[in-house]
JSON list of C-alpha atoms in Angstrom, two decimals:
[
{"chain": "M", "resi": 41, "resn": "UNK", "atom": "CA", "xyz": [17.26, 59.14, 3.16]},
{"chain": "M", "resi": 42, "resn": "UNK", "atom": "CA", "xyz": [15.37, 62.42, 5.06]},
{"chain": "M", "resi": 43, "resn": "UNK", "atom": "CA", "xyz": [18.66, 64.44, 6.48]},
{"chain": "M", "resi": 44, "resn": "UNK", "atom": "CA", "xyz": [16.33, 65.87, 9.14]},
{"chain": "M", "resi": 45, "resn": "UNK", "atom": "CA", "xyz": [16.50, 64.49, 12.52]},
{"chain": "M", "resi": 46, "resn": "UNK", "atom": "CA", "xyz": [14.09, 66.68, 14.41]},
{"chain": "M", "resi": 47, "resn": "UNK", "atom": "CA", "xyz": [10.64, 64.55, 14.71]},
{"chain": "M", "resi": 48, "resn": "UNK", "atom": "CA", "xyz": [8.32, 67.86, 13.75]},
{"chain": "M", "resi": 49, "resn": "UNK", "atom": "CA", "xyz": [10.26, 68.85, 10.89]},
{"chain": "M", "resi": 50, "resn": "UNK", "atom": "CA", "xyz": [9.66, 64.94, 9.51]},
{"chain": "M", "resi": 51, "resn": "UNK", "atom": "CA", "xyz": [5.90, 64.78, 10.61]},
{"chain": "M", "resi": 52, "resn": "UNK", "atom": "CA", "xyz": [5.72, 67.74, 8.23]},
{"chain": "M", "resi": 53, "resn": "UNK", "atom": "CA", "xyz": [7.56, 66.60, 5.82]},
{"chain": "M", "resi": 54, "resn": "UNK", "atom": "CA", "xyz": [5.22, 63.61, 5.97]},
{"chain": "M", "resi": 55, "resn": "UNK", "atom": "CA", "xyz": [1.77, 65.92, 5.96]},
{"chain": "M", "resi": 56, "resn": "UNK", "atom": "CA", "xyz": [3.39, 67.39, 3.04]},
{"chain": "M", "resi": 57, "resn": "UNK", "atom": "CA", "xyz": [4.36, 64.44, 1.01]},
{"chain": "M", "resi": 58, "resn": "UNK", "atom": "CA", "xyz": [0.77, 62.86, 1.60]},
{"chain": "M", "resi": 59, "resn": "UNK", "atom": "CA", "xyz": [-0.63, 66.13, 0.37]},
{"chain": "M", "resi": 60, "resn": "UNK", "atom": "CA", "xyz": [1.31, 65.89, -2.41]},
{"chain": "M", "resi": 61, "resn": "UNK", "atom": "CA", "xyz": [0.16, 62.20, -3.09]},
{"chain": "M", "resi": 62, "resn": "UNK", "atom": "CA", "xyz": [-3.61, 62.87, -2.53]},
{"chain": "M", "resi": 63, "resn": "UNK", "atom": "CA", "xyz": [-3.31, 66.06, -5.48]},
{"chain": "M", "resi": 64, "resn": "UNK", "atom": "CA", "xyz": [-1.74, 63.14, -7.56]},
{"chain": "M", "resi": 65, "resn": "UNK", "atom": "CA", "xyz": [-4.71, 61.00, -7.05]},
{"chain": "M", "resi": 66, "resn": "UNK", "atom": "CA", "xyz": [-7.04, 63.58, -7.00]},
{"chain": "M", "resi": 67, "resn": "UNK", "atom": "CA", "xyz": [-5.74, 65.08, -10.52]},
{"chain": "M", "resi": 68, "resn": "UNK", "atom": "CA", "xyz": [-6.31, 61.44, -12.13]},
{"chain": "M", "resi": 69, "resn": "UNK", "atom": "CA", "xyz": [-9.61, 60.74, -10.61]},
{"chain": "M", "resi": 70, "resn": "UNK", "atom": "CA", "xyz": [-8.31, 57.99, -8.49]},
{"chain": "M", "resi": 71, "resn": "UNK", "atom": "CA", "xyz": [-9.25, 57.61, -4.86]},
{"chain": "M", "resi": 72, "resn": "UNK", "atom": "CA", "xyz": [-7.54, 57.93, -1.45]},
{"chain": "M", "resi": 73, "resn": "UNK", "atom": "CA", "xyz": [-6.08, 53.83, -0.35]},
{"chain": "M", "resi": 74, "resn": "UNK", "atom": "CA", "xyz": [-7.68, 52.50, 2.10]},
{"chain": "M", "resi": 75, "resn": "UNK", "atom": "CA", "xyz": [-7.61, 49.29, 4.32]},
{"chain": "M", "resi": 76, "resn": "UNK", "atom": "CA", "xyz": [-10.61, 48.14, 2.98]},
{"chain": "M", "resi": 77, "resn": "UNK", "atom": "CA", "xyz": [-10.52, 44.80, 0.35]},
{"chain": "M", "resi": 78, "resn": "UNK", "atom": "CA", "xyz": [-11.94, 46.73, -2.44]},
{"chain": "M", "resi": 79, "resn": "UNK", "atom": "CA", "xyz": [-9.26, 49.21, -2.02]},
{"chain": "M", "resi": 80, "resn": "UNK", "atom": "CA", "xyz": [-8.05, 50.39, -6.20]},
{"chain": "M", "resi": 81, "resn": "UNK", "atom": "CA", "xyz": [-4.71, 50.39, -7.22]},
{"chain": "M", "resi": 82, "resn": "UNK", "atom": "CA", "xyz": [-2.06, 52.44, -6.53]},
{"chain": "M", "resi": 83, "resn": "UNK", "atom": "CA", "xyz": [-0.65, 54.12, -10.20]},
{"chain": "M", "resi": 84, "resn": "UNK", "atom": "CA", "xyz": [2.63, 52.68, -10.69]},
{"chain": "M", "resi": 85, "resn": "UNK", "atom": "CA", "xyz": [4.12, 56.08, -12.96]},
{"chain": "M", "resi": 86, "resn": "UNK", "atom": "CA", "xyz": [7.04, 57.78, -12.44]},
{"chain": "M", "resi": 87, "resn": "UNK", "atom": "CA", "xyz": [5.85, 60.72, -10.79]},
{"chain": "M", "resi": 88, "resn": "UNK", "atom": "CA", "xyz": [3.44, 58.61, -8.14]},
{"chain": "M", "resi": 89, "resn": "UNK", "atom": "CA", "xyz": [6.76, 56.59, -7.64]},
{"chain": "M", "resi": 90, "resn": "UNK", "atom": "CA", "xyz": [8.57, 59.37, -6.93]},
{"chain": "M", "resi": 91, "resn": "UNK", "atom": "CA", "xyz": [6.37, 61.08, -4.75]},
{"chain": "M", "resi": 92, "resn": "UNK", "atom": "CA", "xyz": [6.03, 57.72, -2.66]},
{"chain": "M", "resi": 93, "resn": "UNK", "atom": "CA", "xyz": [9.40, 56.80, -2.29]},
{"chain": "M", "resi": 94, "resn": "UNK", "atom": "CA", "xyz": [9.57, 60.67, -0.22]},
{"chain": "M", "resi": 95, "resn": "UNK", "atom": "CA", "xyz": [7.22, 60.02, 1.80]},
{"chain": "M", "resi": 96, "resn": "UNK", "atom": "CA", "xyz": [7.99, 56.54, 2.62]},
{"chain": "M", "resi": 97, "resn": "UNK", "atom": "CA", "xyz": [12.04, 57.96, 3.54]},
{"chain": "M", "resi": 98, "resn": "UNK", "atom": "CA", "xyz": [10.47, 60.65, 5.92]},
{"chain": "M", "resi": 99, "resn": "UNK", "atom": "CA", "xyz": [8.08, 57.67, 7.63]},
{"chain": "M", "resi": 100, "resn": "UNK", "atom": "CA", "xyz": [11.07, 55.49, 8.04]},
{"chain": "M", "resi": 101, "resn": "UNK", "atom": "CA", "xyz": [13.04, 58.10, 9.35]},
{"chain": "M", "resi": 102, "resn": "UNK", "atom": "CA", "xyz": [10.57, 59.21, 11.82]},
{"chain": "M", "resi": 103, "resn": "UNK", "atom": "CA", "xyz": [9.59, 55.64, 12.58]},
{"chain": "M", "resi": 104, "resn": "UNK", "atom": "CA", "xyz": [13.15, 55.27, 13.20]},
{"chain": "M", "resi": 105, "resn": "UNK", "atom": "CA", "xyz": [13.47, 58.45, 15.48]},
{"chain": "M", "resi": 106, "resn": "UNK", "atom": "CA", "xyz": [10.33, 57.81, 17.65]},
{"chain": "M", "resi": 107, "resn": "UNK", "atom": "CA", "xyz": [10.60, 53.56, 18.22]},
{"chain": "M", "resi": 108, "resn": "UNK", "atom": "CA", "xyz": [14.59, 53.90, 18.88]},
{"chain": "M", "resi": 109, "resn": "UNK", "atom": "CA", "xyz": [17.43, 51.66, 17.55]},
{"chain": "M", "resi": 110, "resn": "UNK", "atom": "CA", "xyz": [16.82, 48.88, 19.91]},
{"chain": "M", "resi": 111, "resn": "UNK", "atom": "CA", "xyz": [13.39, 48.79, 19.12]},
{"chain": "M", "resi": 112, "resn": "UNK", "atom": "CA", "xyz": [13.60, 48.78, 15.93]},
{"chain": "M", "resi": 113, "resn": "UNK", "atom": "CA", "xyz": [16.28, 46.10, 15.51]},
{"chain": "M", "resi": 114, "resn": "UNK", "atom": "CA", "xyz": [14.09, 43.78, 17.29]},
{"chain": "M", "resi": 115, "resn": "UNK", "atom": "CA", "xyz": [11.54, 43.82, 14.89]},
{"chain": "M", "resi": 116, "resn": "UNK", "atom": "CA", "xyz": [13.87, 43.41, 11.78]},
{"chain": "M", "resi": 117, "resn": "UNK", "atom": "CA", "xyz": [15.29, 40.23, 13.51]},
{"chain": "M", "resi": 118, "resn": "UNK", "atom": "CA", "xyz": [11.49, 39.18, 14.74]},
{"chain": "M", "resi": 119, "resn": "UNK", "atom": "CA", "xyz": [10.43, 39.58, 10.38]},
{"chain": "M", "resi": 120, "resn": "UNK", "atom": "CA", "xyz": [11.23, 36.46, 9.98]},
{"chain": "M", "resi": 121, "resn": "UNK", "atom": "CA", "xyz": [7.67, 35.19, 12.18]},
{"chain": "M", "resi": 122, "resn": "UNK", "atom": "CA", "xyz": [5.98, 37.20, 9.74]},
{"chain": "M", "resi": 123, "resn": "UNK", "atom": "CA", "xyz": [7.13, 35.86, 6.92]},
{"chain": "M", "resi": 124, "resn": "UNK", "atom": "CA", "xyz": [6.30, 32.22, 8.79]},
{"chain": "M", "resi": 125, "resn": "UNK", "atom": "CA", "xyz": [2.67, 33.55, 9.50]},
{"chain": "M", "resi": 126, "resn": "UNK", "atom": "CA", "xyz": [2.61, 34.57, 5.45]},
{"chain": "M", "resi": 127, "resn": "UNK", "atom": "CA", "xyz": [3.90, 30.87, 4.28]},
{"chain": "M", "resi": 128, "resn": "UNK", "atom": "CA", "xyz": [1.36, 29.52, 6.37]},
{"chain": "M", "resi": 129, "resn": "UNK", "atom": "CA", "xyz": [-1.57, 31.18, 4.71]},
{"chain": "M", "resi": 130, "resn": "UNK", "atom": "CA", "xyz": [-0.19, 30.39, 1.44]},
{"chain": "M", "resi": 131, "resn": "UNK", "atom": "CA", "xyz": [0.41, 26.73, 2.27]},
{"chain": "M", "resi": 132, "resn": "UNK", "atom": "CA", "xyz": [-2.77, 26.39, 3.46]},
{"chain": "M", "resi": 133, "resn": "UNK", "atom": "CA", "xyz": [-4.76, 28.89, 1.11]},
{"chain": "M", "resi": 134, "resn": "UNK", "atom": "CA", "xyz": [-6.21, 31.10, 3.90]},
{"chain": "M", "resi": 135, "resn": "UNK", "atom": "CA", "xyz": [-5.70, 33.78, 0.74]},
{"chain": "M", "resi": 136, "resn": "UNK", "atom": "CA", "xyz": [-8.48, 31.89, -1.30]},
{"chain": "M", "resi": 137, "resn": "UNK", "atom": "CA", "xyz": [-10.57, 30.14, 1.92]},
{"chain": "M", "resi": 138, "resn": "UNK", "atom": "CA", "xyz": [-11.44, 34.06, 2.90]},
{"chain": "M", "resi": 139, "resn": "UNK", "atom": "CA", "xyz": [-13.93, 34.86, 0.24]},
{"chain": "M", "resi": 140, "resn": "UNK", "atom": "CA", "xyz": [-13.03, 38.33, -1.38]},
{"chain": "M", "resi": 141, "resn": "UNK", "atom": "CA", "xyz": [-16.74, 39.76, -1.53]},
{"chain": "M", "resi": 142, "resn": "UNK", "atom": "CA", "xyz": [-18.02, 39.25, 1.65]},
{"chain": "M", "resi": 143, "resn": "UNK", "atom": "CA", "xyz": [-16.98, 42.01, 4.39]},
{"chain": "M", "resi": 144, "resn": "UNK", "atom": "CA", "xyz": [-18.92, 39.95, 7.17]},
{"chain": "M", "resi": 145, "resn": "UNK", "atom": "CA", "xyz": [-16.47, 37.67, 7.25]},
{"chain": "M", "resi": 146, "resn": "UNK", "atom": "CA", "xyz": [-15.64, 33.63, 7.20]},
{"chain": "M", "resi": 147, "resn": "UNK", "atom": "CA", "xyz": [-15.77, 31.72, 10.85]},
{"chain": "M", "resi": 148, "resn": "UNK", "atom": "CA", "xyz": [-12.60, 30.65, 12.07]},
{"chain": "M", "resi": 149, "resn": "UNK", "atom": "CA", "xyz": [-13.58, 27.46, 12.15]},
{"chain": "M", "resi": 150, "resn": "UNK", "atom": "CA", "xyz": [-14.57, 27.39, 8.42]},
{"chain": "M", "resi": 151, "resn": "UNK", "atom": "CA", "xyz": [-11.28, 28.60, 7.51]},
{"chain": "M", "resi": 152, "resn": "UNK", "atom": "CA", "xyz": [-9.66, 25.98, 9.61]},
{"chain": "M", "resi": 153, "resn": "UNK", "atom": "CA", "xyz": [-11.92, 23.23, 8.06]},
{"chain": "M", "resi": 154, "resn": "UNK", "atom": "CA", "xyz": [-11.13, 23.97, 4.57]},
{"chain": "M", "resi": 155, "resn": "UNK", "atom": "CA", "xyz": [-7.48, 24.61, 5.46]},
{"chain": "M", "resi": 156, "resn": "UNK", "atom": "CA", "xyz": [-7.05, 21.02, 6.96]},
{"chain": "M", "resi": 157, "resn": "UNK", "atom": "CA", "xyz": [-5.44, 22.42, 10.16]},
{"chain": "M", "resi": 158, "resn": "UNK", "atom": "CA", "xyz": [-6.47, 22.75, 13.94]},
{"chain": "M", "resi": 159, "resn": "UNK", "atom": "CA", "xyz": [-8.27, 25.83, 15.17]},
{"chain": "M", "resi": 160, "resn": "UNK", "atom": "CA", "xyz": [-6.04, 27.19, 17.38]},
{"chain": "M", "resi": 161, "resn": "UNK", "atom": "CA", "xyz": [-2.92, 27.75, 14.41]},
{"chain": "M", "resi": 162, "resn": "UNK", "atom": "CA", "xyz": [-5.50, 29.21, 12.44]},
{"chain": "M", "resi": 163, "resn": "UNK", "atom": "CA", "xyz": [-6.51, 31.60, 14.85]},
{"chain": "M", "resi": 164, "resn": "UNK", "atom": "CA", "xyz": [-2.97, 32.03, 16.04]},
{"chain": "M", "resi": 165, "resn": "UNK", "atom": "CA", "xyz": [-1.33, 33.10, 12.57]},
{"chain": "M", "resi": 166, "resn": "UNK", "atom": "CA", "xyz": [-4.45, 35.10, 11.13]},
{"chain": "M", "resi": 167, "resn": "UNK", "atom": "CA", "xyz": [-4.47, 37.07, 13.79]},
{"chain": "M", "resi": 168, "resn": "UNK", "atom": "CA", "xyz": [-0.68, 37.66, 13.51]},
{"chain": "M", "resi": 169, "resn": "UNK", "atom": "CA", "xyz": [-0.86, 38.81, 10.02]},
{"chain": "M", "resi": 170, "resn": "UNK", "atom": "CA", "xyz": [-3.58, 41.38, 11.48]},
{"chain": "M", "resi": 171, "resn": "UNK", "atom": "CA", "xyz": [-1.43, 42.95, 13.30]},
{"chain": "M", "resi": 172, "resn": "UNK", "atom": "CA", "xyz": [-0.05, 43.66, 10.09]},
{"chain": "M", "resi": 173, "resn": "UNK", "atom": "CA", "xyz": [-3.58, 44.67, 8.55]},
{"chain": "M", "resi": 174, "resn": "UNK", "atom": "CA", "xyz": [-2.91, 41.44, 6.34]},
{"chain": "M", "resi": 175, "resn": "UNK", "atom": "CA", "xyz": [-6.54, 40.17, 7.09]},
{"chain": "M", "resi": 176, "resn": "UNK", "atom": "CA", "xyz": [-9.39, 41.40, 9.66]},
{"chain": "M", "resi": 177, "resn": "UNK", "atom": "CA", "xyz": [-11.28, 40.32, 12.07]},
{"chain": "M", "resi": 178, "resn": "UNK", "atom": "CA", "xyz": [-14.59, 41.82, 12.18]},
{"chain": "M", "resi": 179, "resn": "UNK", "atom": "CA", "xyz": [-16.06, 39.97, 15.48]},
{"chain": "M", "resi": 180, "resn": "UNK", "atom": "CA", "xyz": [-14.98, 37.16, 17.47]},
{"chain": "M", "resi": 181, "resn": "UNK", "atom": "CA", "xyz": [-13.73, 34.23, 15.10]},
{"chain": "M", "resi": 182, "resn": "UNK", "atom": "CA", "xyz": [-15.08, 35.70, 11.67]},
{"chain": "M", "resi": 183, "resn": "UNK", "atom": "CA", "xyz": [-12.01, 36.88, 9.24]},
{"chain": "M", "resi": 184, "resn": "UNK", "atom": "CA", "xyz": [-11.92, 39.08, 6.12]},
{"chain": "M", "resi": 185, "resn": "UNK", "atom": "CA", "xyz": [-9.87, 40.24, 4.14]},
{"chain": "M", "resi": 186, "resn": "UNK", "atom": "CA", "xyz": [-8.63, 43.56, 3.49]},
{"chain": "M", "resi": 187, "resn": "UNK", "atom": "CA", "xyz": [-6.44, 45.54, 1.11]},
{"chain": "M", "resi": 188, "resn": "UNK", "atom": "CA", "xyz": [-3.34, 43.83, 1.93]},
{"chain": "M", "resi": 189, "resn": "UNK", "atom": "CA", "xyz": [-4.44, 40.55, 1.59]},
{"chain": "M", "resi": 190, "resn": "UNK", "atom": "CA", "xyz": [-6.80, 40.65, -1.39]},
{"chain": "M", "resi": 191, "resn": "UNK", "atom": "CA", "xyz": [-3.82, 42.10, -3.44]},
{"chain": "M", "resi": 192, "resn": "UNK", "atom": "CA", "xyz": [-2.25, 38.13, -3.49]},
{"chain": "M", "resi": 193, "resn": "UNK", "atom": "CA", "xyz": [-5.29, 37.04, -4.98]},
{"chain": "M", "resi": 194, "resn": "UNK", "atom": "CA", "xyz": [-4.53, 40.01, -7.47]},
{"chain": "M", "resi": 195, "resn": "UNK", "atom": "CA", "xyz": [-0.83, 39.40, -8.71]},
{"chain": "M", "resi": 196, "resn": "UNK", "atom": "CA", "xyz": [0.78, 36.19, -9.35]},
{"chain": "M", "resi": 197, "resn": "UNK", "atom": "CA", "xyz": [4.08, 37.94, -9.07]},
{"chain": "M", "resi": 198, "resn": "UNK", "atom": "CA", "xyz": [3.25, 38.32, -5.56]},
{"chain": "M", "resi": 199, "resn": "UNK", "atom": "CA", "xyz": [2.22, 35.41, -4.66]},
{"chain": "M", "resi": 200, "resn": "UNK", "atom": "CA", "xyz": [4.78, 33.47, -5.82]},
{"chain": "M", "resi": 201, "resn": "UNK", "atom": "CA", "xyz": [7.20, 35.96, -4.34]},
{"chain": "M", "resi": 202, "resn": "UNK", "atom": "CA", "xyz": [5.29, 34.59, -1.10]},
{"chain": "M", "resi": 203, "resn": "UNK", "atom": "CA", "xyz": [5.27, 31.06, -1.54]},
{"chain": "M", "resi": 204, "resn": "UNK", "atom": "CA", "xyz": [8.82, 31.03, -2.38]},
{"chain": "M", "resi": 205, "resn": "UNK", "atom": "CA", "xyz": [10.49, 33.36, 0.61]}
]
């Protein structure tokens, strides 16, 4: 955990850890993450790790510092609708209903009709989970996926990690 408790001395700790993580990428050829489905995968080495695991202390800290205590104990006790949202999707395969290569999207609807459920759960927990940049919606009732929630479709591990929360 980031000693620091003054907010500008963590928001550059943060620019510099980033920094630090981009070089990383940079020096193997890999690319920046992004949100967007196709996004590559993160190296899983020691010194990515390492780096990482800074940057994500200084975030929490400053996450931490900014939102408050109360604030922030809310939304550890409120995790537990999130991981609802995520069971949903698995139980009713929203994860393989979204098809992977196509960035304009699946209707609402669609997804609903495949899914076996009514319209207005579907709509309620996808656009929970992005909130949480676990799916997007890229107009008015038409869902794709993005980073986040390709990577289930990606990693077994994962998935049953989900299905079994």
């Amino acid at each position: 955990m980031n000693a620091s408790t003054d907010i500008l001395a963590l928001a550059l700790d943060i620019v510099n850890h980033a920094a630090n993580i981009k070089t990383l990428l940079g020096s193997q050829n890999l690319p920046a993450p992004d949100f967007l489905s196709n996004s590559p995968e993160l190296p899983d080495t020691p010194e990515y790790v390492a780096l990482r695991s800074k940057l994500v202390a200084s975030l929490d800290d400053l996450r931490l510092l900014v939102v408050g205590p109360r604030t922030t104990m809310r939304g550890l006790m409120g995790s537990s609708n999130d991981l609802a949202a995520l069971q949903v999707a698995f139980e009713f395969g929203f994860f393989t209903i979204v098809p992977v290569a196509e960035e304009e999207g699946i209707a609402l609807e669609e997804i609903a009709r495949q899914a076996g459920i009514d319209v207005g759960r579907t709509r309620q927990v996808l656009r929970f989970l992005c909130t949480h940049r676990i799916f997007r919606e890229v107009k008015e009732g038409w869902f794709a996926h993005t980073a986040c929630s390709v990577a289930f479709g990606r990693d077994e591990n994962l998935i049953g990690l989900g299905q079994y929360s």
